Amino acid sequence: MKKPRSNLRWTLSSAAAALVLVTGAPGAAQASGWGLPPMLLTLEAPRGDSLRFRYDWHNRVLTLDYRNRRGLLTSTQWPLTLRLESRTAEAYVKEFLTGQNREGLVLRDPDDCLVLTSLIDDIDGLGRTSYDPLCMGVAEDETYIEVQTEKYDTFELGDNSNTGNDKLQQKLIDDDCTTAPADSNVACLLMDNGKLSKVGPKTGDDVRDGYGYGTDDDAASMVLMMNVGGARVFDPMSFDRIPGRLRNMAGLINTVSSEFETGIRTTAIVMHSHALAGFAEPIAVFDFDVSDPAYAGFSSLRRVDSGPIEPFNYVSAFPTGDNSNAAFNPFYDEIVSTYYPAKVEIRAVAVNGEAPAFIDDMNGDGRYTAADLMLAGYTLVSNEIKTSVTVINDNLLVESDDPKCPPRTLIYRDLDGNGSAGAPEKCLGTSSSTRLRRRR
């Protein structure tokens, strides 16, 4: 590593087993005086067409609204890249033991006495609360983000025990659908076969992979909010929305990297998510066996993201018997096109210390924003970013010989109470229906 310029210095405290980077960048007092957050959060991808600044004077929340009126994304394989940057960061700290790790970027330290009780969390059992022995017993007044670099997290790939907050890694292991409440770290839904199955993005089951719904183990201060699919909390039996609660999707961040000092004398953290199936997709439930007179004249029912039941008719031949993709794809293409393209709203913000696993609608306005986090008692350390993206579905079976339905977001389930969802035969044995379509 190149030697830092004179306004930066590295120190190593063997007694505290801590690595501390102290910076002398000017401007902290000025930023604090204006009431601005100590970090700037920007959206690097997906690219929008314009940017608007919005300021909530009541809650003192600055939002960077990235307009994206012409962009179009497929439902998988697109980038979400966030950049946090600070001109006034004061220290970078690291506490490490075998199987445990805590790292943080200190943004403000008013008393110049580095006490981080909430970060250290006494992980070595020695009762220490400070990185500086002269500060033992001093109250913590630091503002910081808990963050550390991570080369790659994804589902079912075991995470190194010394990367990431070990306690948060444990929380990201999937709960069991059969015993988990609605507001757990998995999104589950009762299928037509009478069993509860996971829906939405794949999150790794019981593997300690550092990937899933909730607070991220590597970017623990980040809150990532979406308004579709598994991000919403719903009743696993009825699919009805449980109002007032949203999952933090930051646990689906794949990589975290840093710039020790940029060319403009700032410190930067870059976080990236590679969108996989279900990451930002609505969950749709279909019923192709309709006998309720209330839906006379319709062959099918649909319910998208806990919304109302909607009847419709399809034109393509219903796929039976032939398990080739040629027979199934026209049908899938047609039913998917009834609710795609989908509009997805994304918001993100960083908070002091550890972010929550759930965001509650504290002001009751039906939206989930940085203002709700403030009302819940969290201190924002960045502005909020917001964008809306248009997504088209690309989960058809054109290139696949695997006899399965599109993954985890297209569900077959009885919606009219006649006991059958009429699932296509190709979907038998998957997370979808196990019943055949009735013959009339």
Short mmCIF file of C-alpha atoms in Angstrom, two decimals:
data_model
loop_
_atom_site.label_atom_id
_atom_site.label_comp_id
_atom_site.label_asym_id
_atom_site.label_seq_id
_atom_site.Cartn_x
_atom_site.Cartn_y
_atom_site.Cartn_z
CA MET A 1 0.00 0.00 0.00
CA LYS A 2 1.26 3.47 -0.85
CA LYS A 3 2.20 5.71 2.02
CA PRO A 4 -0.68 8.09 2.85
CA ARG A 5 -0.18 11.83 2.53
CA SER A 6 0.85 13.78 5.61
CA ASN A 7 -2.66 14.51 6.78
CA LEU A 8 -3.31 10.77 7.31
CA ARG A 9 -1.63 8.33 9.61
CA TRP A 10 -1.92 4.66 10.46
CA THR A 11 -1.55 3.41 14.02
CA LEU A 12 -1.76 -0.07 15.42
CA SER A 13 -2.73 -0.65 19.03
CA SER A 14 -1.71 -4.18 19.98
CA ALA A 15 -3.35 -3.89 23.39
CA ALA A 16 -6.70 -3.17 21.81
CA ALA A 17 -6.12 -5.52 18.85
CA ALA A 18 -7.45 -2.67 16.78
CA LEU A 19 -6.40 -1.01 13.56
CA VAL A 20 -7.14 2.70 13.54
CA LEU A 21 -6.88 5.10 10.63
CA VAL A 22 -7.09 8.74 11.72
CA THR A 23 -7.70 11.46 9.19
CA GLY A 24 -7.24 15.18 9.58
CA ALA A 25 -9.62 16.27 6.84
CA PRO A 26 -11.06 19.72 7.51
CA GLY A 27 -14.70 20.70 7.34
CA ALA A 28 -16.44 18.55 9.95
CA ALA A 29 -17.53 21.52 12.02
CA GLN A 30 -18.86 23.34 8.99
CA ALA A 31 -20.90 20.35 7.84
CA SER A 32 -22.30 19.85 11.33
CA GLY A 33 -23.19 23.53 11.61
CA TRP A 34 -25.28 23.40 8.46
CA GLY A 35 -27.10 20.31 9.72
CA LEU A 36 -25.95 18.25 6.74
CA PRO A 37 -25.29 14.51 7.11
CA PRO A 38 -21.60 13.61 7.28
CA MET A 39 -21.80 11.30 4.24
CA LEU A 40 -23.07 11.75 0.71
CA LEU A 41 -24.95 8.74 -0.69
CA THR A 42 -25.21 8.54 -4.48
CA LEU A 43 -26.65 6.03 -6.93
CA GLU A 44 -24.01 4.87 -9.41
CA ALA A 45 -26.23 2.30 -11.20
CA PRO A 46 -28.77 1.87 -12.67
CA ARG A 47 -28.31 5.10 -14.57
CA GLY A 48 -31.20 7.56 -14.56
CA ASP A 49 -32.04 10.43 -16.90
CA SER A 50 -32.17 13.28 -14.37
CA LEU A 51 -31.60 14.11 -10.72
CA ARG A 52 -33.78 16.17 -8.39
CA PHE A 53 -32.99 17.29 -4.87
CA ARG A 54 -35.85 17.19 -2.37
CA TYR A 55 -35.66 18.42 1.21
CA ASP A 56 -38.14 17.45 3.91
CA TRP A 57 -37.98 20.53 6.15
CA HIS A 58 -40.07 18.92 8.88
CA ASN A 59 -37.77 15.92 9.32
CA ARG A 60 -34.66 17.57 7.84
CA VAL A 61 -34.13 14.75 5.35
CA LEU A 62 -32.40 15.38 2.02
CA THR A 63 -33.42 13.01 -0.80
CA LEU A 64 -31.59 12.64 -4.09
CA ASP A 65 -34.35 11.56 -6.49
CA TYR A 66 -32.86 9.84 -9.53
CA ARG A 67 -35.52 10.00 -12.24
CA ASN A 68 -35.52 7.03 -14.61
CA ARG A 69 -38.36 7.53 -17.07
CA ARG A 70 -36.78 5.87 -20.11
CA GLY A 71 -34.66 3.09 -18.59
CA LEU A 72 -35.66 -0.56 -18.91
CA LEU A 73 -34.19 -3.48 -16.97
CA THR A 74 -34.67 -7.22 -17.19
CA SER A 75 -35.79 -8.85 -13.96
CA THR A 76 -32.31 -10.35 -13.42
CA GLN A 77 -28.67 -9.50 -14.16
CA TRP A 78 -28.77 -5.75 -13.58
CA PRO A 79 -26.57 -3.68 -11.24
CA LEU A 80 -27.51 -1.74 -8.13
CA THR A 81 -24.45 0.23 -7.02
CA LEU A 82 -24.42 2.67 -4.09
CA ARG A 83 -21.57 5.00 -3.13
CA LEU A 84 -21.05 6.54 0.31
CA GLU A 85 -18.51 9.33 0.51
CA SER A 86 -17.19 11.54 3.31
CA ARG A 87 -14.84 14.50 3.31
CA THR A 88 -14.71 14.66 7.10
CA ALA A 89 -14.26 11.04 8.25
CA GLU A 90 -11.96 10.91 11.26
CA ALA A 91 -10.96 7.27 11.79
CA TYR A 92 -11.28 3.75 10.53
CA VAL A 93 -11.33 1.09 13.24
CA LYS A 94 -11.09 -2.67 13.17
CA GLU A 95 -11.55 -5.20 15.96
CA PHE A 96 -10.81 -8.81 15.09
CA LEU A 97 -10.65 -12.18 16.78
CA THR A 98 -10.94 -15.70 15.37
CA GLY A 99 -14.46 -16.02 13.99
CA GLN A 100 -15.42 -12.48 14.95
CA ASN A 101 -14.91 -9.12 13.34
CA ARG A 102 -16.06 -5.51 13.74
CA GLU A 103 -15.05 -2.62 11.50
CA GLY A 104 -16.29 0.93 11.29
CA LEU A 105 -15.66 4.32 9.72
CA VAL A 106 -15.85 7.05 12.37
CA LEU A 107 -17.47 10.15 10.95
CA ARG A 108 -17.55 12.40 14.02
CA ASP A 109 -15.84 12.27 17.41
CA PRO A 110 -16.67 15.50 19.28
CA ASP A 111 -14.55 14.79 22.37
CA ASP A 112 -11.60 13.37 20.37
CA CYS A 113 -11.66 10.29 22.59
CA LEU A 114 -12.24 7.14 20.55
CA VAL A 115 -14.91 5.20 22.45
CA LEU A 116 -16.99 2.71 20.45
CA THR A 117 -18.78 0.53 22.95
CA SER A 118 -21.67 -0.18 20.58
CA LEU A 119 -19.27 -1.40 17.87
CA ILE A 120 -16.80 -3.42 19.94
CA ASP A 121 -19.63 -5.12 21.81
CA ASP A 122 -17.00 -6.70 24.11
CA ILE A 123 -16.27 -9.42 21.55
CA ASP A 124 -13.17 -10.69 23.37
CA GLY A 125 -14.74 -10.79 26.85
CA LEU A 126 -12.23 -8.36 28.37
CA GLY A 127 -14.82 -5.70 29.12
CA ARG A 128 -13.15 -3.08 26.93
CA THR A 129 -15.24 -0.20 25.65
CA SER A 130 -12.58 1.96 24.04
CA TYR A 131 -9.77 1.86 21.50
CA ASP A 132 -7.83 4.32 23.67
CA PRO A 133 -6.93 3.17 27.22
CA LEU A 134 -7.06 6.80 28.37
CA CYS A 135 -10.74 6.95 27.36
CA MET A 136 -11.98 4.00 29.43
CA GLY A 137 -15.22 4.99 31.14
CA VAL A 138 -15.89 7.95 28.84
CA ALA A 139 -19.36 7.99 27.26
CA GLU A 140 -19.60 7.20 23.56
CA ASP A 141 -20.34 10.27 21.41
CA GLU A 142 -19.06 9.00 18.06
CA THR A 143 -21.06 8.94 14.84
CA TYR A 144 -19.96 6.02 12.65
CA ILE A 145 -21.00 3.49 10.06
CA GLU A 146 -20.29 -0.19 10.60
CA VAL A 147 -18.74 -1.34 7.35
CA GLN A 148 -16.01 -3.63 6.08
CA THR A 149 -14.87 -4.77 2.69
CA GLU A 150 -16.30 -8.00 1.25
CA LYS A 151 -15.24 -9.55 -2.04
CA TYR A 152 -18.47 -11.47 -2.67
CA ASP A 153 -21.54 -12.76 -0.83
CA THR A 154 -24.29 -14.78 -2.49
CA PHE A 155 -26.75 -17.51 -1.55
CA GLU A 156 -25.35 -20.94 -0.58
CA LEU A 157 -21.73 -19.77 -0.77
CA GLY A 158 -20.29 -20.03 2.74
CA ASP A 159 -18.94 -16.74 4.05
CA ASN A 160 -15.53 -16.50 5.68
CA SER A 161 -16.00 -16.35 9.46
CA ASN A 162 -13.59 -13.42 9.73
CA THR A 163 -15.39 -11.23 7.20
CA GLY A 164 -18.52 -9.50 8.31
CA ASN A 165 -20.17 -9.05 11.68
CA ASP A 166 -20.48 -12.63 12.99
CA LYS A 167 -23.72 -11.94 14.88
CA LEU A 168 -25.35 -10.52 11.74
CA GLN A 169 -24.04 -13.43 9.67
CA GLN A 170 -25.91 -15.72 12.03
CA LYS A 171 -29.12 -13.72 11.68
CA LEU A 172 -28.93 -13.95 7.88
CA ILE A 173 -29.22 -17.76 8.00
CA ASP A 174 -32.74 -18.51 6.77
CA ASP A 175 -35.44 -19.28 9.28
CA ASP A 176 -37.61 -22.36 8.75
CA CYS A 177 -40.83 -21.60 6.90
CA THR A 178 -42.80 -24.07 9.00
CA THR A 179 -42.01 -22.33 12.29
CA ALA A 180 -41.16 -18.76 11.28
CA PRO A 181 -43.58 -15.90 11.93
CA ALA A 182 -44.51 -13.55 9.09
CA ASP A 183 -41.92 -10.96 10.13
CA SER A 184 -38.93 -13.32 10.00
CA ASN A 185 -35.96 -13.27 7.64
CA VAL A 186 -37.75 -15.40 5.02
CA ALA A 187 -40.80 -14.71 2.87
CA CYS A 188 -43.01 -17.79 2.88
CA LEU A 189 -46.32 -18.63 1.23
CA LEU A 190 -48.76 -21.52 1.51
CA MET A 191 -48.76 -23.45 -1.77
CA ASP A 192 -51.53 -25.43 -3.43
CA ASN A 193 -49.99 -28.63 -2.09
CA GLY A 194 -50.65 -27.48 1.47
CA LYS A 195 -47.02 -26.76 2.29
CA LEU A 196 -45.25 -23.50 3.12
CA SER A 197 -42.45 -22.61 0.70
CA LYS A 198 -40.05 -19.71 0.35
CA VAL A 199 -40.83 -17.13 -2.31
CA GLY A 200 -38.94 -14.13 -3.66
CA PRO A 201 -35.14 -14.15 -4.04
CA LYS A 202 -33.19 -17.24 -3.07
CA THR A 203 -31.32 -16.51 0.16
CA GLY A 204 -29.34 -19.64 0.96
CA ASP A 205 -31.43 -21.76 3.35
CA ASP A 206 -29.32 -22.83 6.36
CA VAL A 207 -25.92 -21.82 4.93
CA ARG A 208 -23.95 -19.14 6.77
CA ASP A 209 -23.47 -17.15 3.58
CA GLY A 210 -23.88 -13.56 4.78
CA TYR A 211 -26.71 -13.11 2.26
CA GLY A 212 -30.43 -12.70 2.84
CA TYR A 213 -33.20 -10.45 4.10
CA GLY A 214 -32.20 -8.11 6.92
CA THR A 215 -29.21 -6.10 8.12
CA ASP A 216 -26.12 -6.79 6.04
CA ASP A 217 -23.13 -8.24 7.89
CA ASP A 218 -20.65 -6.17 5.84
CA ALA A 219 -22.59 -2.91 5.38
CA ALA A 220 -24.44 -3.02 8.67
CA SER A 221 -25.41 0.66 8.64
CA MET A 222 -27.24 0.49 5.31
CA VAL A 223 -30.99 0.42 4.82
CA LEU A 224 -32.27 -0.70 1.40
CA MET A 225 -36.01 -0.47 0.77
CA MET A 226 -38.10 -1.82 -2.14
CA ASN A 227 -41.85 -1.85 -2.60
CA VAL A 228 -42.33 -5.23 -4.32
CA GLY A 229 -42.08 -8.97 -3.79
CA GLY A 230 -40.38 -10.44 -0.75
CA ALA A 231 -39.45 -7.01 0.64
CA ARG A 232 -43.07 -6.63 1.75
CA VAL A 233 -44.19 -8.47 4.88
CA PHE A 234 -47.30 -10.57 4.22
CA ASP A 235 -49.26 -13.34 5.93
CA PRO A 236 -47.85 -16.68 4.68
CA MET A 237 -51.26 -18.34 4.81
CA SER A 238 -53.47 -15.72 3.16
CA PHE A 239 -50.90 -13.68 1.16
CA ASP A 240 -52.51 -10.58 2.67
CA ARG A 241 -50.17 -7.67 3.32
CA ILE A 242 -49.28 -7.05 6.97
CA PRO A 243 -49.47 -3.26 7.06
CA GLY A 244 -46.80 -1.05 8.52
CA ARG A 245 -43.67 -3.16 8.05
CA LEU A 246 -41.03 -3.65 5.34
CA ARG A 247 -37.90 -5.81 5.19
CA ASN A 248 -34.46 -4.24 4.96
CA MET A 249 -33.03 -5.64 1.71
CA ALA A 250 -29.44 -4.54 2.43
CA GLY A 251 -28.56 -8.15 3.31
CA LEU A 252 -28.65 -8.84 -0.45
CA ILE A 253 -25.61 -6.62 -1.03
CA ASN A 254 -22.95 -8.78 -2.71
CA THR A 255 -19.77 -6.72 -2.51
CA VAL A 256 -18.36 -3.89 -0.41
CA SER A 257 -15.19 -2.04 -1.35
CA SER A 258 -13.50 1.15 -0.22
CA GLU A 259 -11.31 4.01 -1.37
CA PHE A 260 -8.91 4.87 1.42
CA GLU A 261 -8.44 8.38 0.03
CA THR A 262 -9.84 9.54 -3.30
CA GLY A 263 -8.27 12.07 -5.62
CA ILE A 264 -10.55 14.74 -4.16
CA ARG A 265 -9.50 14.01 -0.55
CA THR A 266 -12.56 11.98 0.46
CA THR A 267 -13.09 8.48 1.86
CA ALA A 268 -15.54 6.33 -0.10
CA ILE A 269 -17.44 3.07 0.39
CA VAL A 270 -18.95 1.35 -2.67
CA MET A 271 -21.65 -1.32 -2.31
CA HIS A 272 -22.94 -3.45 -5.17
CA SER A 273 -25.81 -5.88 -5.66
CA HIS A 274 -26.10 -8.06 -8.76
CA ALA A 275 -29.84 -8.53 -9.23
CA LEU A 276 -30.79 -12.21 -9.38
CA ALA A 277 -34.21 -13.80 -9.78
CA GLY A 278 -36.69 -12.37 -7.29
CA PHE A 279 -34.44 -9.52 -6.14
CA ALA A 280 -36.82 -6.79 -7.29
CA GLU A 281 -39.77 -8.66 -8.77
CA PRO A 282 -43.43 -8.75 -7.80
CA ILE A 283 -44.81 -12.07 -6.52
CA ALA A 284 -47.77 -13.25 -8.60
CA VAL A 285 -50.25 -16.01 -7.67
CA PHE A 286 -52.25 -17.70 -10.46
CA ASP A 287 -55.29 -20.00 -10.48
CA PHE A 288 -56.16 -21.73 -13.78
CA ASP A 289 -59.08 -23.80 -12.49
CA VAL A 290 -61.93 -21.33 -12.00
CA SER A 291 -65.46 -22.49 -11.08
CA ASP A 292 -66.78 -19.68 -8.87
CA PRO A 293 -69.85 -18.10 -10.59
CA ALA A 294 -68.55 -14.69 -9.54
CA TYR A 295 -65.85 -15.12 -12.19
CA ALA A 296 -68.08 -16.54 -14.95
CA GLY A 297 -66.57 -16.06 -18.39
CA PHE A 298 -62.98 -16.06 -17.16
CA SER A 299 -60.52 -18.96 -17.34
CA SER A 300 -57.98 -17.63 -14.86
CA LEU A 301 -57.44 -15.59 -11.71
CA ARG A 302 -54.41 -13.58 -10.71
CA ARG A 303 -53.23 -11.84 -7.55
CA VAL A 304 -50.05 -9.71 -7.63
CA ASP A 305 -48.18 -8.60 -4.49
CA SER A 306 -51.14 -9.14 -2.13
CA GLY A 307 -53.40 -7.01 -4.30
CA PRO A 308 -56.99 -7.85 -5.30
CA ILE A 309 -57.95 -11.02 -7.17
CA GLU A 310 -58.22 -10.15 -10.85
CA PRO A 311 -59.90 -12.42 -13.46
CA PHE A 312 -58.50 -12.71 -17.00
CA ASN A 313 -58.44 -15.00 -20.03
CA TYR A 314 -55.39 -16.36 -21.83
CA VAL A 315 -55.12 -17.01 -25.55
CA SER A 316 -52.14 -19.38 -25.75
CA ALA A 317 -52.76 -23.11 -25.54
CA PHE A 318 -52.70 -24.42 -21.97
CA PRO A 319 -49.57 -26.62 -21.76
CA THR A 320 -50.41 -30.23 -20.96
CA GLY A 321 -48.53 -33.43 -21.66
CA ASP A 322 -45.71 -31.92 -23.73
CA ASN A 323 -42.84 -30.97 -21.42
CA SER A 324 -40.88 -29.11 -24.09
CA ASN A 325 -40.04 -25.45 -23.69
CA ALA A 326 -41.67 -24.81 -27.06
CA ALA A 327 -45.02 -25.77 -25.55
CA PHE A 328 -44.61 -23.92 -22.28
CA ASN A 329 -42.94 -20.64 -23.16
CA PRO A 330 -45.77 -19.02 -25.15
CA PHE A 331 -48.10 -19.68 -22.22
CA TYR A 332 -45.64 -18.33 -19.64
CA ASP A 333 -44.89 -15.33 -21.83
CA GLU A 334 -48.56 -14.45 -22.01
CA ILE A 335 -49.42 -14.76 -18.34
CA VAL A 336 -46.25 -12.93 -17.25
CA SER A 337 -47.09 -10.09 -19.62
CA THR A 338 -50.34 -9.50 -17.70
CA TYR A 339 -48.40 -7.88 -14.84
CA TYR A 340 -45.10 -6.89 -16.47
CA PRO A 341 -43.46 -4.43 -17.07
CA ALA A 342 -43.37 -3.73 -13.33
CA LYS A 343 -42.44 -0.48 -11.65
CA VAL A 344 -40.09 -0.85 -8.68
CA GLU A 345 -39.30 1.95 -6.22
CA ILE A 346 -35.94 1.75 -4.46
CA ARG A 347 -34.76 3.87 -1.52
CA ALA A 348 -31.55 3.69 0.49
CA VAL A 349 -29.98 5.55 3.40
CA ALA A 350 -27.21 4.98 5.97
CA VAL A 351 -27.76 5.23 9.72
CA ASN A 352 -25.44 5.55 12.68
CA GLY A 353 -24.25 2.16 13.93
CA GLU A 354 -26.34 -0.90 13.11
CA ALA A 355 -29.41 -0.61 10.90
CA PRO A 356 -32.70 -2.41 11.67
CA ALA A 357 -33.83 -5.60 9.93
CA PHE A 358 -37.29 -4.08 9.41
CA ILE A 359 -38.56 -0.60 8.63
CA ASP A 360 -41.83 0.40 10.30
CA ASP A 361 -44.23 2.99 8.89
CA MET A 362 -43.87 5.29 11.88
CA ASN A 363 -45.78 8.25 10.44
CA GLY A 364 -48.59 6.13 9.00
CA ASP A 365 -48.41 7.58 5.49
CA GLY A 366 -48.21 4.16 3.82
CA ARG A 367 -44.68 4.79 2.52
CA TYR A 368 -41.32 3.66 3.82
CA THR A 369 -38.70 6.39 3.85
CA ALA A 370 -35.76 7.76 5.81
CA ALA A 371 -38.25 9.81 7.84
CA ASP A 372 -39.64 6.57 9.33
CA LEU A 373 -36.15 5.59 10.48
CA MET A 374 -35.68 8.96 12.18
CA LEU A 375 -39.05 8.62 13.94
CA ALA A 376 -37.97 5.15 15.11
CA GLY A 377 -34.95 6.71 16.82
CA TYR A 378 -32.20 6.10 14.25
CA THR A 379 -29.69 8.83 13.38
CA LEU A 380 -29.22 9.34 9.65
CA VAL A 381 -25.59 9.72 8.58
CA SER A 382 -26.33 10.20 4.89
CA ASN A 383 -28.93 11.65 2.62
CA GLU A 384 -31.59 9.34 1.21
CA ILE A 385 -31.53 8.22 -2.42
CA LYS A 386 -34.64 7.26 -4.37
CA THR A 387 -35.19 5.85 -7.83
CA SER A 388 -37.90 4.01 -9.74
CA VAL A 389 -36.98 1.40 -12.33
CA THR A 390 -39.07 -0.39 -14.93
CA VAL A 391 -38.49 -4.15 -15.02
CA ILE A 392 -39.47 -6.69 -17.67
CA ASN A 393 -39.52 -10.40 -16.90
CA ASP A 394 -36.83 -12.67 -18.37
CA ASN A 395 -37.46 -15.85 -16.39
CA LEU A 396 -38.84 -17.96 -19.22
CA LEU A 397 -37.47 -21.41 -19.99
CA VAL A 398 -36.02 -20.86 -23.47
CA GLU A 399 -32.48 -21.96 -22.59
CA SER A 400 -33.34 -24.48 -19.91
CA ASP A 401 -34.10 -28.20 -20.01
CA ASP A 402 -34.93 -28.23 -16.30
CA PRO A 403 -38.69 -28.96 -16.02
CA LYS A 404 -39.54 -26.20 -13.59
CA CYS A 405 -41.68 -23.09 -13.50
CA PRO A 406 -40.14 -19.62 -13.46
CA PRO A 407 -38.46 -19.42 -10.04
CA ARG A 408 -40.10 -18.35 -6.79
CA THR A 409 -42.12 -15.38 -7.99
CA LEU A 410 -44.78 -17.10 -10.11
CA ILE A 411 -46.92 -19.25 -7.84
CA TYR A 412 -49.89 -21.56 -8.51
CA ARG A 413 -52.51 -21.55 -5.80
CA ASP A 414 -56.29 -21.89 -5.43
CA LEU A 415 -57.89 -18.43 -5.41
CA ASP A 416 -61.60 -19.22 -5.85
CA GLY A 417 -61.98 -21.84 -3.12
CA ASN A 418 -62.67 -24.89 -5.30
CA GLY A 419 -59.59 -26.75 -4.04
CA SER A 420 -57.52 -26.63 -7.22
CA ALA A 421 -55.17 -24.18 -8.88
CA GLY A 422 -54.95 -26.15 -12.14
CA ALA A 423 -51.17 -25.89 -12.39
CA PRO A 424 -49.45 -26.88 -15.65
CA GLU A 425 -48.10 -30.41 -15.52
CA LYS A 426 -44.55 -29.19 -15.99
CA CYS A 427 -44.69 -27.46 -12.60
CA LEU A 428 -45.37 -30.64 -10.63
CA GLY A 429 -42.76 -31.37 -7.99
CA THR A 430 -41.58 -27.78 -7.66
CA SER A 431 -42.56 -25.12 -5.18
CA SER A 432 -45.76 -24.66 -7.16
CA SER A 433 -48.96 -26.72 -7.30
CA THR A 434 -48.96 -30.52 -7.20
CA ARG A 435 -52.44 -30.86 -8.71
CA LEU A 436 -53.36 -31.38 -12.32
CA ARG A 437 -55.71 -29.12 -14.20
CA ARG A 438 -59.27 -30.44 -14.11
CA ARG A 439 -60.65 -31.92 -17.32
CA ARG A 440 -64.06 -30.62 -18.32
#
